[in-house]
Amino acid sequence: MRRERVPIAVGILAASGAAFFILPLLGLIVRSPWGDAIKALTAPDTVEALKLSLVASLSATVIALVFGVPLAWVFARVEFRGRNLLRALTTLPMVLPPVVGGIALLLAFGRRGLVGSWLDSTFGITLPFTTAGVVMAETFVAMPFLIITVEAGLRSMDRRYEEAARTLGAKRWTVFTRVTLPLIGPSLFAGAVLCWARALGEFGATITFAGNFPGVTQTMPLAVYLLLGTDHEASYILSLVLLVISLGVLVALRHRWLGSA
Amino acid sequence: MSLEANVRLTLGALDLDIELSVDEAEVVALLGPNGAGKTTLLRAVAGLVPLTSGYVKLDGRVLEDAASGKYVPTERRSIGVVFQDYLLFPHLSVLANVAFGMRSRGMPSHEAAEKAAQWLDRVGLSAYVQDKPDALSGGQRQRVALARALAPDPRLLLLDEPLAALDVTTRAEVRRDLKRHLTTFPGLRLVVTHDPLEAAMLADRLVVMENGRLVQTGTPAEVTERPRSQYVADLVGVNLLRGQADHGSVRISDDSVIAAAAAESGDVFAVIHPRAVALHLRRPEGSPRNAWPGRVSGVEMLGGRVRVRVEGDVPLVAEVTPAAISDMQVAEGGEVWVSFKSTDVGVYPA
Amino acid sequence: MRLRVLSLLVSPAFLAACGSGGTIQGSNLSDYASVFAAASLTDSFKALGSAFQTAHPGITVQFNFAGTPTLVTQIEQGAAADVFASADTTNMDKLKADGFTSANSQVFAHNKLEIVVGAGNPKHITGLADLAKPGVIYITEAATVPAGKYALQSLASAGVKVTPKSLETDVKSVVSKIELGEADAGIVYVTDVKAAGSTVAGVPIPDSVNVIATYPIVAIKGTPNLDVADTFIAYVLSADGQAMLQSFGFLPAS
C-alpha cells in the first residue's frame, strides 16, 4: 500500500499529541525501581488489592452485560418519549467526575439513601464499605461504555437477518439470542472489554461510595493512591501493572475485533 | 387453495395498491422495473411491512386484515423466503442455516440436522455442510438459501430476485435447478424479478407492476404478444401505440392515423414489430398508407441487427440489417421515411 | 495555515502555560505566596489567609489543601509551593531530609483527637471502647495519614481492638461519611468536629489516651517568594494568628 504523505504541520501536531501520551508512561517506566518490582508485586496488600480488583471488575462486567445489553437494545430499537434523555442519563457517568458519581450512589444506595434506607430497614443490607459496594460503583461508572458500544453495534447491524429469522419461524427471543447477539458479537465483546478495563481503573466513585479497606474495598487504584503517600516506588510499580493490563486489553481488542491496519 | 392479497400501503415515495392471487397450479412472477414495489409487496405478504388497508389470506385463513386489525406475525406464517442477497446467517454453518427454520419450529436438533443434511444433499452441497456461508460461491449460497426456505415445508414460497446476485455464467445453471425445485414444490410459489427472461422461464403467469400498480397479467406468451404498457413493450422490444380504432384505422393523435387490418373499435393498443418497419431515404413509392417522415434519434446494434429509433408524428423503432444501414448511410440526426404494412399491425382492446 | 499553527506553538501564552509548574503564580513575585497545608487546616487557614491579606494589603496567599503525604509528594515532584504546613512531624522530617526546606520548621499549633458521631449521637458512643460495640460502623483514616496514625496510637493506649470499615484518605472524608450517615463513628481532630458544626457531634477522648498532634510550618527551599513566605509564617505565629487558630479549636503552639 502506498504511504500517505503527511503535511508537516499535521505531522508535528500529531507527534506532539503522541508524545503527550507516551511520556507519562515513559516516566513510570524510568522511575520504577525494577529491583524491588517482585517485592512490591508480591506484598500481601498488593496481592489482595489485585485479587479484589479482578473479582470486582469482572463482576461489574457481568452485571453490565446482564442489564446493559437489554438497555442498549431498547435504545436502538424502541422509539419512545424521553429516549434521548434516558440515554443521556445512562451515559452520564462517562463524563461525570467519578467522585460525584460516588456521592450520588451514596444518596441513593447509602444507609440513609433513597433505596438504601429501605434495603437497610427491610433486609439489613448496607452497601457502603462492602465489596458489593465496590462492584456497584464500578458498574455505575463502566456500564455506559458497554451500553454505547452495544447500541452502536445494534444500530449498524443489518436488521434483515432478523427478518430472515422471523420468516423461518423464530420467535423474538430466539431471534435475539440466535441471530442478533451473535451478529453483534464483536461490539458485544469490545463493549465488555472496555467496560472491564474502565471498571479495573475505577477510583473516585469506589473510594467515595465503598470506602477503602484492604481485602474488602481496597482495589488496585486505591492501593496505588495510598502508597503514593508512603512508598512512591511501590506505587509506580503498581501503576505500571494497571497500565500494562489496560494497554494489553486495548491492543488485543484492536487486533482481534476492530481489525488491524 | 391459494394466496389472496389485496395490499395497499405507502412507504416513502412508493404508493402500493395491488390485488394479487396465486394458485397451487401456477408459478407466479412479479415483474416490474426497480421501484415498482415488487419487493415491498412480497414483504407485505410475509408480514414484514404493515398494510394501510386490505388483507392477506392464505388458504382462506386471514393472515392480516387492516379493517379488523388482525395480524398473524411473520414467524407464525407458513412461509419460506429466499432473499435477494440470501441473508444466510454468517455465524452459523451451512447445516445450521438450513436447520434453523425447523429448529425454530420446535423440531429436535438431531432430527432437524438430519433433514437439513438431506436438503443439502438434494441441492448438491453435502460436501459443504460444516462450512460457513462466506466460504461458498454465489451459486452455492443461493442453493443454501433455497434449501433453508424449503426445509421447514412452508405452504408459501416467496423468492425475491433469486438470481440477481449471480454472474451470468452461474445464472443459467442455477436457474435450471431453481425451475426444477419450483416445479416439484407442492405449495404456492411467488417469484419477484425485474428480468423478463427469468420471469418467462420460471413462471406460468406474469404479474406486471409499475409504480405500485398492476399493469398486466397473463402467461408469458400473452404478455409478450399483447403488451399493455410501454415498460413491457420495451422489455419485449416492440413498438406499442395507443389510440382509437375505427374500422381498419387507429387514430394515434390528432395528426396521425395508422391503417390496420383489424376489426376492433374503441380504445386499443396497436403493436408493430420493429422488423416490420421499413426505412427509406425518400418517400416510398406506391405510397403505402402507413408512411411518415422522421429524424433518426438513435442507432444501436443488437445481435447482428440494427435498431434505428425514428422520431416523428408516430415515433417508431425499425430493425434492419447492417448492410441496409451502410447502403442508406443512416446516421443520428438524418432524415428518413418509415413505413409498415397494415397487416403487420396487431390491434387489441386497451 | 502552517505558519499560524507554528506561531501558536511559540506564542507567549503557550510558553507561559508550559512554564507554570502546575499552580497559579502571581505576575509580581514579591507579593504572593503559595501555601500547601494539611487538609485538617482547611477552614482555619482560609480564615487566617483573609485576615493576613487584610493586615498586609497587596499580598496574595493561595492555598492548596490535601492530605499531608499527598502534599509532600507534590512538593517533591516540583509543585510551586512556598510554605508547607504539615499535620505531623514525620512528614515534615521527611521533606527536610530530602532537602526541600529552607530552615528549621516551627511548631505553630497542636491538635488532639476526638470521636466524631452523628448529630445527637444516635449510637450512644461514650468513649473509645464503644467503637468496638457490635452494630457500630467505625471508620478512620489510613495509617499513612497523620490522623490515622494517631488514631491507632490512641486506640492502642486505651486497649481497644476495633476493625474499621474503611480507611479514608483524609479527615474530611471521615467527617462527611459520618454526616451522610454511612458510618456511625470515626476518629478525627477536635478541630474537624468543631468545623462541621451541628451536622455531627464530638465525644471527647481523655487526655490520658489522647494523642497530641503537632503542626509544624516551614518555607520551601529556593522559593522566589521567601519574603512573603516568612511574613506569612510570622503571622501564623503571631498573637493574632494564634488567637484565630484557637477559635477553630487548635491548641496553642507552646
Short mmCIF file of N, CA, C and O in Angstrom, two decimals, chain C residues 61-110:
data_model
loop_
_atom_site.label_atom_id
_atom_site.label_comp_id
_atom_site.label_asym_id
_atom_site.label_seq_id
_atom_site.Cartn_x
_atom_site.Cartn_y
_atom_site.Cartn_z
N VAL C 61 -2.30 35.33 49.15
CA VAL C 61 -1.91 33.98 49.57
C VAL C 61 -2.85 32.98 48.92
O VAL C 61 -4.07 33.12 48.98
N GLN C 62 -2.25 31.98 48.29
CA GLN C 62 -3.03 30.95 47.61
C GLN C 62 -2.84 29.64 48.37
O GLN C 62 -1.72 29.31 48.74
N PHE C 63 -3.97 28.92 48.63
CA PHE C 63 -3.84 27.69 49.41
C PHE C 63 -4.05 26.45 48.56
O PHE C 63 -4.81 26.44 47.59
N ASN C 64 -3.34 25.40 48.91
CA ASN C 64 -3.58 24.08 48.34
C ASN C 64 -3.71 23.12 49.50
O ASN C 64 -2.76 22.86 50.23
N PHE C 65 -4.94 22.64 49.73
CA PHE C 65 -5.19 21.73 50.86
C PHE C 65 -5.27 20.29 50.38
O PHE C 65 -5.94 20.00 49.39
N ALA C 66 -4.60 19.40 51.06
CA ALA C 66 -4.70 17.97 50.75
C ALA C 66 -4.14 17.20 51.94
O ALA C 66 -3.63 17.81 52.90
N GLY C 67 -4.25 15.87 51.87
CA GLY C 67 -3.66 15.06 52.92
C GLY C 67 -2.16 15.34 52.96
O GLY C 67 -1.53 15.54 51.93
N THR C 68 -1.58 15.37 54.17
CA THR C 68 -0.18 15.75 54.30
C THR C 68 0.77 14.94 53.39
O THR C 68 1.60 15.52 52.70
N PRO C 69 0.67 13.61 53.34
CA PRO C 69 1.60 12.87 52.47
C PRO C 69 1.45 13.25 50.99
O PRO C 69 2.43 13.27 50.26
N THR C 70 0.21 13.55 50.57
CA THR C 70 0.00 13.97 49.18
C THR C 70 0.75 15.26 48.91
O THR C 70 1.39 15.43 47.87
N LEU C 71 0.69 16.19 49.89
CA LEU C 71 1.39 17.48 49.72
C LEU C 71 2.88 17.25 49.57
O LEU C 71 3.55 17.87 48.74
N VAL C 72 3.42 16.34 50.42
CA VAL C 72 4.86 16.07 50.36
C VAL C 72 5.23 15.56 48.96
O VAL C 72 6.20 16.01 48.35
N THR C 73 4.41 14.63 48.44
CA THR C 73 4.67 14.10 47.09
C THR C 73 4.64 15.22 46.06
O THR C 73 5.52 15.33 45.21
N GLN C 74 3.63 16.08 46.17
CA GLN C 74 3.51 17.18 45.20
C GLN C 74 4.73 18.08 45.25
O GLN C 74 5.28 18.46 44.21
N ILE C 75 5.17 18.43 46.46
CA ILE C 75 6.32 19.34 46.59
C ILE C 75 7.57 18.67 46.02
O ILE C 75 8.34 19.27 45.28
N GLU C 76 7.74 17.38 46.35
CA GLU C 76 8.94 16.69 45.89
C GLU C 76 8.93 16.50 44.38
O GLU C 76 9.97 16.35 43.75
N GLN C 77 7.74 16.50 43.77
CA GLN C 77 7.66 16.37 42.31
C GLN C 77 7.71 17.74 41.62
O GLN C 77 7.47 17.84 40.42
N GLY C 78 8.00 18.78 42.40
CA GLY C 78 8.27 20.07 41.76
C GLY C 78 7.11 21.06 41.76
O GLY C 78 7.16 22.04 41.03
N ALA C 79 6.07 20.81 42.57
CA ALA C 79 4.98 21.79 42.63
C ALA C 79 5.52 23.10 43.21
O ALA C 79 6.41 23.10 44.07
N ALA C 80 4.97 24.22 42.73
CA ALA C 80 5.48 25.53 43.16
C ALA C 80 4.89 25.92 44.51
O ALA C 80 3.97 26.72 44.60
N ALA C 81 5.42 25.34 45.57
CA ALA C 81 4.96 25.67 46.92
C ALA C 81 5.96 26.61 47.58
O ALA C 81 7.17 26.51 47.35
N ASP C 82 5.42 27.53 48.38
CA ASP C 82 6.32 28.45 49.10
C ASP C 82 6.34 28.13 50.59
O ASP C 82 7.34 28.29 51.27
N VAL C 83 5.17 27.69 51.10
CA VAL C 83 5.05 27.36 52.52
C VAL C 83 4.43 25.98 52.63
O VAL C 83 3.54 25.64 51.85
N PHE C 84 4.92 25.21 53.60
CA PHE C 84 4.32 23.89 53.83
C PHE C 84 3.90 23.83 55.29
O PHE C 84 4.72 24.01 56.20
N ALA C 85 2.61 23.58 55.52
CA ALA C 85 2.09 23.43 56.88
C ALA C 85 1.64 21.98 57.03
O ALA C 85 0.70 21.55 56.37
N SER C 86 2.33 21.23 57.87
CA SER C 86 2.11 19.79 57.98
C SER C 86 1.25 19.44 59.19
O SER C 86 1.23 20.19 60.17
N ALA C 87 0.59 18.31 59.13
CA ALA C 87 -0.23 17.87 60.26
C ALA C 87 0.56 16.93 61.17
O ALA C 87 0.02 16.40 62.12
N ASP C 88 1.81 16.68 60.83
CA ASP C 88 2.64 15.88 61.73
C ASP C 88 4.12 16.20 61.51
O ASP C 88 4.48 16.90 60.56
N THR C 89 4.94 15.69 62.40
CA THR C 89 6.38 15.96 62.27
C THR C 89 7.05 14.95 61.35
O THR C 89 8.06 15.26 60.73
N THR C 90 6.48 13.76 61.24
CA THR C 90 7.09 12.73 60.40
C THR C 90 7.23 13.21 58.96
O THR C 90 8.30 13.11 58.35
N ASN C 91 6.13 13.71 58.40
CA ASN C 91 6.17 14.16 57.01
C ASN C 91 7.09 15.39 56.86
O ASN C 91 7.78 15.53 55.86
N MET C 92 7.07 16.24 57.89
CA MET C 92 7.94 17.42 57.85
C MET C 92 9.40 16.96 57.85
O MET C 92 10.22 17.47 57.08
N ASP C 93 9.71 15.99 58.69
CA ASP C 93 11.09 15.48 58.77
C ASP C 93 11.53 14.88 57.44
O ASP C 93 12.66 15.04 57.01
N LYS C 94 10.57 14.19 56.79
CA LYS C 94 10.88 13.56 55.50
C LYS C 94 11.23 14.63 54.46
O LYS C 94 12.24 14.53 53.76
N LEU C 95 10.44 15.68 54.45
CA LEU C 95 10.67 16.75 53.48
C LEU C 95 12.02 17.43 53.75
O LEU C 95 12.76 17.77 52.83
N LYS C 96 12.31 17.56 55.04
CA LYS C 96 13.57 18.21 55.43
C LYS C 96 14.75 17.33 55.03
O LYS C 96 15.73 17.79 54.44
N ALA C 97 14.61 16.03 55.32
CA ALA C 97 15.67 15.09 54.99
C ALA C 97 15.93 15.06 53.49
O ALA C 97 17.05 14.88 53.04
N ASP C 98 14.86 15.24 52.72
CA ASP C 98 15.01 15.22 51.26
C ASP C 98 15.50 16.56 50.72
O ASP C 98 15.66 16.73 49.51
N GLY C 99 15.70 17.55 51.64
CA GLY C 99 16.33 18.80 51.23
C GLY C 99 15.42 19.82 50.61
O GLY C 99 15.85 20.63 49.80
N PHE C 100 14.17 19.80 51.00
CA PHE C 100 13.23 20.75 50.38
C PHE C 100 12.88 21.93 51.28
O PHE C 100 12.11 22.79 50.90
N THR C 101 13.40 21.96 52.51
CA THR C 101 13.02 23.04 53.42
C THR C 101 14.14 24.07 53.49
O THR C 101 15.32 23.75 53.35
N SER C 102 13.73 25.33 53.75
CA SER C 102 14.71 26.41 53.73
C SER C 102 15.34 26.63 55.10
O SER C 102 16.42 27.17 55.22
N ALA C 103 14.64 26.25 56.15
CA ALA C 103 15.15 26.47 57.51
C ALA C 103 14.55 25.40 58.39
O ALA C 103 13.89 24.50 57.89
N ASN C 104 14.76 25.51 59.69
CA ASN C 104 14.09 24.58 60.60
C ASN C 104 12.63 24.94 60.68
O ASN C 104 12.26 26.12 60.65
N SER C 105 11.81 23.91 60.79
CA SER C 105 10.38 24.18 60.87
C SER C 105 10.04 24.68 62.27
O SER C 105 10.76 24.43 63.23
N GLN C 106 8.89 25.36 62.35
CA GLN C 106 8.44 25.87 63.64
C GLN C 106 7.05 25.32 63.93
O GLN C 106 6.19 25.28 63.03
N VAL C 107 6.86 24.90 65.17
CA VAL C 107 5.54 24.39 65.55
C VAL C 107 4.60 25.59 65.74
O VAL C 107 4.94 26.54 66.43
N PHE C 108 3.43 25.54 65.05
CA PHE C 108 2.52 26.69 65.17
C PHE C 108 1.20 26.31 65.82
O PHE C 108 0.39 27.19 66.16
N ALA C 109 0.95 25.00 66.00
CA ALA C 109 -0.30 24.62 66.65
C ALA C 109 -0.23 23.17 67.09
O ALA C 109 0.62 22.40 66.63
N HIS C 110 -1.12 22.84 68.01
CA HIS C 110 -1.34 21.44 68.37
C HIS C 110 -2.80 21.13 68.18
O HIS C 110 -3.64 22.02 68.10
#
